[in-house]
Amino acid sequence: MSTADIKKNAQDKMGKSLETLRADLAKVRTGRAHVGILDHVMVDYYGNPTPINQVANLTLVDARTIGVAPFEKKMGAAIEKAIRDSDLGLNPASQGDMIRVPTPPLNEERRKEMVKLCKGEGEDAKVAVRNIRRDANEGLKKLVKDKAISEDDERRAVDEIQKLTDKFIADIDKTVAEKEKEVLTV
């Protein structure tokens, strides 16, 4: 393994951490409806817990309502129960074959809780990036110990990895700030 391999590996892993953060923040409710908030809802499908998007078609009816159309008519009650029992605080209503899921507007206290949640997700992502930096630096130390690279090469590589870390942490801060602004916008 060379310094280039270690840097490339670290960059790939840091990129994945940032993508994971973005995916996690997409699930945070902002008061507007989006089908992503139902991603982790599991429906009892013939005794097996199944993601809701595998048993129903999810669409946006309007800015505050999600439409859930079950693939099988008899699954409507199970889907409704799964949404109601989830920790999202949503109250679905059946309308013929379609289940309407209105998303209530967020009050100020709930918005502040969401901001705290966003900041916590951001901190977790920063910790992940710093752990990747630590692992990369340990890999570089091992190369020096094995006499595969010189100490000067190691120092240069450590500096480059630190710059990479700083860049990703700035990206994480920017992503969290954007989400906070979105959550706090009424």
PDB file of C-alpha atoms in Angstrom:
ATOM      1  CA  MET A   1       0.000   0.000   0.000  1.00  0.00           C
ATOM      2  CA  SER A   2       1.356   3.429  -0.944  1.00  0.00           C
ATOM      3  CA  THR A   3       0.660   6.940   0.357  1.00  0.00           C
ATOM      4  CA  ALA A   4      -1.549   7.558  -2.691  1.00  0.00           C
ATOM      5  CA  ASP A   5      -3.626   4.459  -1.836  1.00  0.00           C
ATOM      6  CA  ILE A   6      -4.018   5.589   1.768  1.00  0.00           C
ATOM      7  CA  LYS A   7      -5.085   9.114   0.703  1.00  0.00           C
ATOM      8  CA  LYS A   8      -7.530   7.777  -1.911  1.00  0.00           C
ATOM      9  CA  ASN A   9      -9.009   5.318   0.592  1.00  0.00           C
ATOM     10  CA  ALA A  10      -9.383   8.062   3.225  1.00  0.00           C
ATOM     11  CA  GLN A  11     -11.021  10.409   0.697  1.00  0.00           C
ATOM     12  CA  ASP A  12     -13.501   7.710  -0.392  1.00  0.00           C
ATOM     13  CA  LYS A  13     -14.444   6.891   3.203  1.00  0.00           C
ATOM     14  CA  MET A  14     -14.833  10.582   4.115  1.00  0.00           C
ATOM     15  CA  GLY A  15     -17.054  11.050   1.063  1.00  0.00           C
ATOM     16  CA  LYS A  16     -19.226   8.137   2.208  1.00  0.00           C
ATOM     17  CA  SER A  17     -19.511   9.697   5.677  1.00  0.00           C
ATOM     18  CA  LEU A  18     -20.726  12.954   4.112  1.00  0.00           C
ATOM     19  CA  GLU A  19     -23.258  11.087   1.940  1.00  0.00           C
ATOM     20  CA  THR A  20     -24.519   9.193   4.999  1.00  0.00           C
ATOM     21  CA  LEU A  21     -24.972  12.509   6.821  1.00  0.00           C
ATOM     22  CA  ARG A  22     -26.947  13.926   3.886  1.00  0.00           C
ATOM     23  CA  ALA A  23     -29.157  10.814   3.813  1.00  0.00           C
ATOM     24  CA  ASP A  24     -29.750  11.044   7.578  1.00  0.00           C
ATOM     25  CA  LEU A  25     -30.583  14.754   7.388  1.00  0.00           C
ATOM     26  CA  ALA A  26     -33.027  14.115   4.541  1.00  0.00           C
ATOM     27  CA  LYS A  27     -35.127  12.100   6.988  1.00  0.00           C
ATOM     28  CA  VAL A  28     -35.387  15.019   9.433  1.00  0.00           C
ATOM     29  CA  ARG A  29     -38.839  16.534   9.116  1.00  0.00           C
ATOM     30  CA  THR A  30     -39.012  20.230   8.169  1.00  0.00           C
ATOM     31  CA  GLY A  31     -42.776  20.744   8.212  1.00  0.00           C
ATOM     32  CA  ARG A  32     -43.057  20.069   4.477  1.00  0.00           C
ATOM     33  CA  ALA A  33     -44.026  16.605   3.313  1.00  0.00           C
ATOM     34  CA  HIS A  34     -41.515  14.396   1.533  1.00  0.00           C
ATOM     35  CA  VAL A  35     -41.670  10.645   1.025  1.00  0.00           C
ATOM     36  CA  GLY A  36     -38.204  10.152   2.595  1.00  0.00           C
ATOM     37  CA  ILE A  37     -39.621  10.523   6.101  1.00  0.00           C
ATOM     38  CA  LEU A  38     -41.426   7.187   5.674  1.00  0.00           C
ATOM     39  CA  ASP A  39     -38.253   5.333   4.569  1.00  0.00           C
ATOM     40  CA  HIS A  40     -37.657   3.569   7.874  1.00  0.00           C
ATOM     41  CA  VAL A  41     -41.318   2.589   8.456  1.00  0.00           C
ATOM     42  CA  MET A  42     -41.645  -1.198   8.421  1.00  0.00           C
ATOM     43  CA  VAL A  43     -44.973  -2.859   7.535  1.00  0.00           C
ATOM     44  CA  ASP A  44     -45.975  -6.340   8.702  1.00  0.00           C
ATOM     45  CA  TYR A  45     -46.263  -8.094   5.320  1.00  0.00           C
ATOM     46  CA  TYR A  46     -47.455 -11.683   5.873  1.00  0.00           C
ATOM     47  CA  GLY A  47     -45.474 -11.911   9.098  1.00  0.00           C
ATOM     48  CA  ASN A  48     -42.289 -10.274   7.780  1.00  0.00           C
ATOM     49  CA  PRO A  49     -41.292  -6.666   8.543  1.00  0.00           C
ATOM     50  CA  THR A  50     -40.970  -5.033   5.104  1.00  0.00           C
ATOM     51  CA  PRO A  51     -40.039  -1.431   4.172  1.00  0.00           C
ATOM     52  CA  ILE A  52     -43.135   0.583   3.269  1.00  0.00           C
ATOM     53  CA  ASN A  53     -41.814   1.423  -0.212  1.00  0.00           C
ATOM     54  CA  GLN A  54     -41.856  -2.311  -1.065  1.00  0.00           C
ATOM     55  CA  VAL A  55     -45.570  -2.718  -0.295  1.00  0.00           C
ATOM     56  CA  ALA A  56     -46.924   0.639  -1.477  1.00  0.00           C
ATOM     57  CA  ASN A  57     -46.349   3.487  -3.904  1.00  0.00           C
ATOM     58  CA  LEU A  58     -45.433   6.739  -2.124  1.00  0.00           C
ATOM     59  CA  THR A  59     -46.304  10.087  -3.733  1.00  0.00           C
ATOM     60  CA  LEU A  60     -46.721  13.721  -2.726  1.00  0.00           C
ATOM     61  CA  VAL A  61     -50.354  14.812  -2.927  1.00  0.00           C
ATOM     62  CA  ASP A  62     -49.522  18.419  -1.979  1.00  0.00           C
ATOM     63  CA  ALA A  63     -46.914  20.314   0.085  1.00  0.00           C
ATOM     64  CA  ARG A  64     -48.153  18.862   3.366  1.00  0.00           C
ATOM     65  CA  THR A  65     -49.646  15.491   2.385  1.00  0.00           C
ATOM     66  CA  ILE A  66     -48.076  12.171   1.385  1.00  0.00           C
ATOM     67  CA  GLY A  67     -50.167   9.707  -0.589  1.00  0.00           C
ATOM     68  CA  VAL A  68     -49.632   5.992   0.044  1.00  0.00           C
ATOM     69  CA  ALA A  69     -51.173   3.591  -2.497  1.00  0.00           C
ATOM     70  CA  PRO A  70     -50.833  -0.052  -1.370  1.00  0.00           C
ATOM     71  CA  PHE A  71     -49.950  -2.572  -4.079  1.00  0.00           C
ATOM     72  CA  GLU A  72     -52.460  -4.977  -2.486  1.00  0.00           C
ATOM     73  CA  LYS A  73     -55.816  -3.624  -1.278  1.00  0.00           C
ATOM     74  CA  LYS A  74     -55.858  -5.733   1.887  1.00  0.00           C
ATOM     75  CA  MET A  75     -52.514  -4.221   3.029  1.00  0.00           C
ATOM     76  CA  GLY A  76     -54.122  -0.797   3.661  1.00  0.00           C
ATOM     77  CA  ALA A  77     -54.883  -1.427   7.344  1.00  0.00           C
ATOM     78  CA  ALA A  78     -51.405  -2.836   8.055  1.00  0.00           C
ATOM     79  CA  ILE A  79     -49.731   0.147   6.341  1.00  0.00           C
ATOM     80  CA  GLU A  80     -51.932   2.601   8.252  1.00  0.00           C
ATOM     81  CA  LYS A  81     -51.078   0.872  11.549  1.00  0.00           C
ATOM     82  CA  ALA A  82     -47.336   0.876  10.755  1.00  0.00           C
ATOM     83  CA  ILE A  83     -47.350   4.626  10.009  1.00  0.00           C
ATOM     84  CA  ARG A  84     -49.394   5.402  13.124  1.00  0.00           C
ATOM     85  CA  ASP A  85     -47.122   3.231  15.331  1.00  0.00           C
ATOM     86  CA  SER A  86     -43.907   4.800  13.959  1.00  0.00           C
ATOM     87  CA  ASP A  87     -42.219   7.508  16.039  1.00  0.00           C
ATOM     88  CA  LEU A  88     -42.985  10.188  13.429  1.00  0.00           C
ATOM     89  CA  GLY A  89     -46.150  11.563  15.040  1.00  0.00           C
ATOM     90  CA  LEU A  90     -48.169  11.153  11.833  1.00  0.00           C
ATOM     91  CA  ASN A  91     -51.860  10.263  11.668  1.00  0.00           C
ATOM     92  CA  PRO A  92     -52.792   8.555   8.369  1.00  0.00           C
ATOM     93  CA  ALA A  93     -56.360   8.576   7.049  1.00  0.00           C
ATOM     94  CA  SER A  94     -57.769   6.052   4.580  1.00  0.00           C
ATOM     95  CA  GLN A  95     -59.589   7.362   1.504  1.00  0.00           C
ATOM     96  CA  GLY A  96     -60.709   4.452  -0.622  1.00  0.00           C
ATOM     97  CA  ASP A  97     -57.592   2.747  -2.027  1.00  0.00           C
ATOM     98  CA  MET A  98     -55.343   5.684  -1.056  1.00  0.00           C
ATOM     99  CA  ILE A  99     -53.988   6.434   2.410  1.00  0.00           C
ATOM    100  CA  ARG A 100     -53.401  10.153   2.994  1.00  0.00           C
ATOM    101  CA  VAL A 101     -50.687  11.078   5.498  1.00  0.00           C
ATOM    102  CA  PRO A 102     -50.868  14.778   6.449  1.00  0.00           C
ATOM    103  CA  THR A 103     -47.701  16.205   8.014  1.00  0.00           C
ATOM    104  CA  PRO A 104     -48.612  18.655  10.775  1.00  0.00           C
ATOM    105  CA  PRO A 105     -46.777  21.990  10.863  1.00  0.00           C
ATOM    106  CA  LEU A 106     -43.911  22.101  13.364  1.00  0.00           C
ATOM    107  CA  ASN A 107     -44.128  24.324  16.422  1.00  0.00           C
ATOM    108  CA  GLU A 108     -41.115  26.350  17.630  1.00  0.00           C
ATOM    109  CA  GLU A 109     -40.123  23.849  20.345  1.00  0.00           C
ATOM    110  CA  ARG A 110     -40.188  20.927  17.901  1.00  0.00           C
ATOM    111  CA  ARG A 111     -38.112  22.922  15.395  1.00  0.00           C
ATOM    112  CA  LYS A 112     -35.443  23.503  18.065  1.00  0.00           C
ATOM    113  CA  GLU A 113     -35.413  19.760  18.816  1.00  0.00           C
ATOM    114  CA  MET A 114     -34.918  19.079  15.094  1.00  0.00           C
ATOM    115  CA  VAL A 115     -31.983  21.539  15.009  1.00  0.00           C
ATOM    116  CA  LYS A 116     -30.380  19.704  17.960  1.00  0.00           C
ATOM    117  CA  LEU A 117     -30.887  16.419  16.110  1.00  0.00           C
ATOM    118  CA  CYS A 118     -29.219  17.887  12.997  1.00  0.00           C
ATOM    119  CA  LYS A 119     -26.252  19.124  15.041  1.00  0.00           C
ATOM    120  CA  GLY A 120     -25.901  15.681  16.653  1.00  0.00           C
ATOM    121  CA  GLU A 121     -25.879  14.005  13.220  1.00  0.00           C
ATOM    122  CA  GLY A 122     -23.228  16.517  12.117  1.00  0.00           C
ATOM    123  CA  GLU A 123     -21.056  15.742  15.142  1.00  0.00           C
ATOM    124  CA  ASP A 124     -21.328  12.007  14.445  1.00  0.00           C
ATOM    125  CA  ALA A 125     -20.180  12.611  10.870  1.00  0.00           C
ATOM    126  CA  LYS A 126     -17.234  14.731  12.091  1.00  0.00           C
ATOM    127  CA  VAL A 127     -16.198  11.970  14.496  1.00  0.00           C
ATOM    128  CA  ALA A 128     -16.330   9.465  11.629  1.00  0.00           C
ATOM    129  CA  VAL A 129     -14.132  11.720   9.447  1.00  0.00           C
ATOM    130  CA  ARG A 130     -11.620  12.197  12.282  1.00  0.00           C
ATOM    131  CA  ASN A 131     -11.488   8.424  12.843  1.00  0.00           C
ATOM    132  CA  ILE A 132     -10.742   7.953   9.145  1.00  0.00           C
ATOM    133  CA  ARG A 133      -7.938  10.543   9.440  1.00  0.00           C
ATOM    134  CA  ARG A 134      -6.513   8.677  12.448  1.00  0.00           C
ATOM    135  CA  ASP A 135      -6.591   5.350  10.571  1.00  0.00           C
ATOM    136  CA  ALA A 136      -4.875   6.927   7.545  1.00  0.00           C
ATOM    137  CA  ASN A 137      -2.170   8.461   9.740  1.00  0.00           C
ATOM    138  CA  GLU A 138      -1.585   5.101  11.430  1.00  0.00           C
ATOM    139  CA  GLY A 139      -1.255   3.517   7.972  1.00  0.00           C
ATOM    140  CA  LEU A 140       1.377   6.129   7.067  1.00  0.00           C
ATOM    141  CA  LYS A 141       3.293   5.481  10.319  1.00  0.00           C
ATOM    142  CA  LYS A 142       3.288   1.775   9.481  1.00  0.00           C
ATOM    143  CA  LEU A 143       4.766   2.533   6.033  1.00  0.00           C
ATOM    144  CA  VAL A 144       7.562   4.566   7.674  1.00  0.00           C
ATOM    145  CA  LYS A 145       8.184   1.757  10.168  1.00  0.00           C
ATOM    146  CA  ASP A 146       8.368  -0.764   7.300  1.00  0.00           C
ATOM    147  CA  LYS A 147      10.742   1.674   5.532  1.00  0.00           C
ATOM    148  CA  ALA A 148       8.418   1.871   2.503  1.00  0.00           C
ATOM    149  CA  ILE A 149       8.414   5.700   2.641  1.00  0.00           C
ATOM    150  CA  SER A 150      10.612   8.379   4.216  1.00  0.00           C
ATOM    151  CA  GLU A 151       9.601  10.516   7.179  1.00  0.00           C
ATOM    152  CA  ASP A 152       9.421  13.567   4.874  1.00  0.00           C
ATOM    153  CA  ASP A 153       6.955  11.725   2.625  1.00  0.00           C
ATOM    154  CA  GLU A 154       4.955  10.789   5.701  1.00  0.00           C
ATOM    155  CA  ARG A 155       4.876  14.399   6.905  1.00  0.00           C
ATOM    156  CA  ARG A 156       3.680  15.610   3.490  1.00  0.00           C
ATOM    157  CA  ALA A 157       1.008  12.888   3.342  1.00  0.00           C
ATOM    158  CA  VAL A 158      -0.170  13.676   6.890  1.00  0.00           C
ATOM    159  CA  ASP A 159      -0.527  17.349   5.899  1.00  0.00           C
ATOM    160  CA  GLU A 160      -2.535  16.394   2.792  1.00  0.00           C
ATOM    161  CA  ILE A 161      -4.800  14.125   4.839  1.00  0.00           C
ATOM    162  CA  GLN A 162      -5.300  16.951   7.351  1.00  0.00           C
ATOM    163  CA  LYS A 163      -6.307  19.306   4.507  1.00  0.00           C
ATOM    164  CA  LEU A 164      -8.714  16.651   3.241  1.00  0.00           C
ATOM    165  CA  THR A 165     -10.153  16.284   6.753  1.00  0.00           C
ATOM    166  CA  ASP A 166     -10.571  20.063   7.091  1.00  0.00           C
ATOM    167  CA  LYS A 167     -12.359  20.201   3.717  1.00  0.00           C
ATOM    168  CA  PHE A 168     -14.807  17.435   4.660  1.00  0.00           C
ATOM    169  CA  ILE A 169     -15.486  18.935   8.104  1.00  0.00           C
ATOM    170  CA  ALA A 170     -16.238  22.288   6.432  1.00  0.00           C
ATOM    171  CA  ASP A 171     -18.617  20.462   4.047  1.00  0.00           C
ATOM    172  CA  ILE A 172     -20.314  18.792   7.027  1.00  0.00           C
ATOM    173  CA  ASP A 173     -20.721  22.161   8.798  1.00  0.00           C
ATOM    174  CA  LYS A 174     -22.162  23.703   5.621  1.00  0.00           C
ATOM    175  CA  THR A 175     -24.611  20.799   5.126  1.00  0.00           C
ATOM    176  CA  VAL A 176     -25.799  20.976   8.755  1.00  0.00           C
ATOM    177  CA  ALA A 177     -26.179  24.782   8.570  1.00  0.00           C
ATOM    178  CA  GLU A 178     -28.299  24.477   5.411  1.00  0.00           C
ATOM    179  CA  LYS A 179     -30.536  21.880   7.065  1.00  0.00           C
ATOM    180  CA  GLU A 180     -30.882  24.022  10.221  1.00  0.00           C
ATOM    181  CA  LYS A 181     -31.925  26.991   8.092  1.00  0.00           C
ATOM    182  CA  GLU A 182     -34.456  24.776   6.291  1.00  0.00           C
ATOM    183  CA  VAL A 183     -35.867  23.464   9.592  1.00  0.00           C
ATOM    184  CA  LEU A 184     -36.151  26.925  11.157  1.00  0.00           C
ATOM    185  CA  THR A 185     -37.865  28.445   8.101  1.00  0.00           C
ATOM    186  CA  VAL A 186     -41.573  28.705   8.824  1.00  0.00           C
TER     187      VAL A 186
END
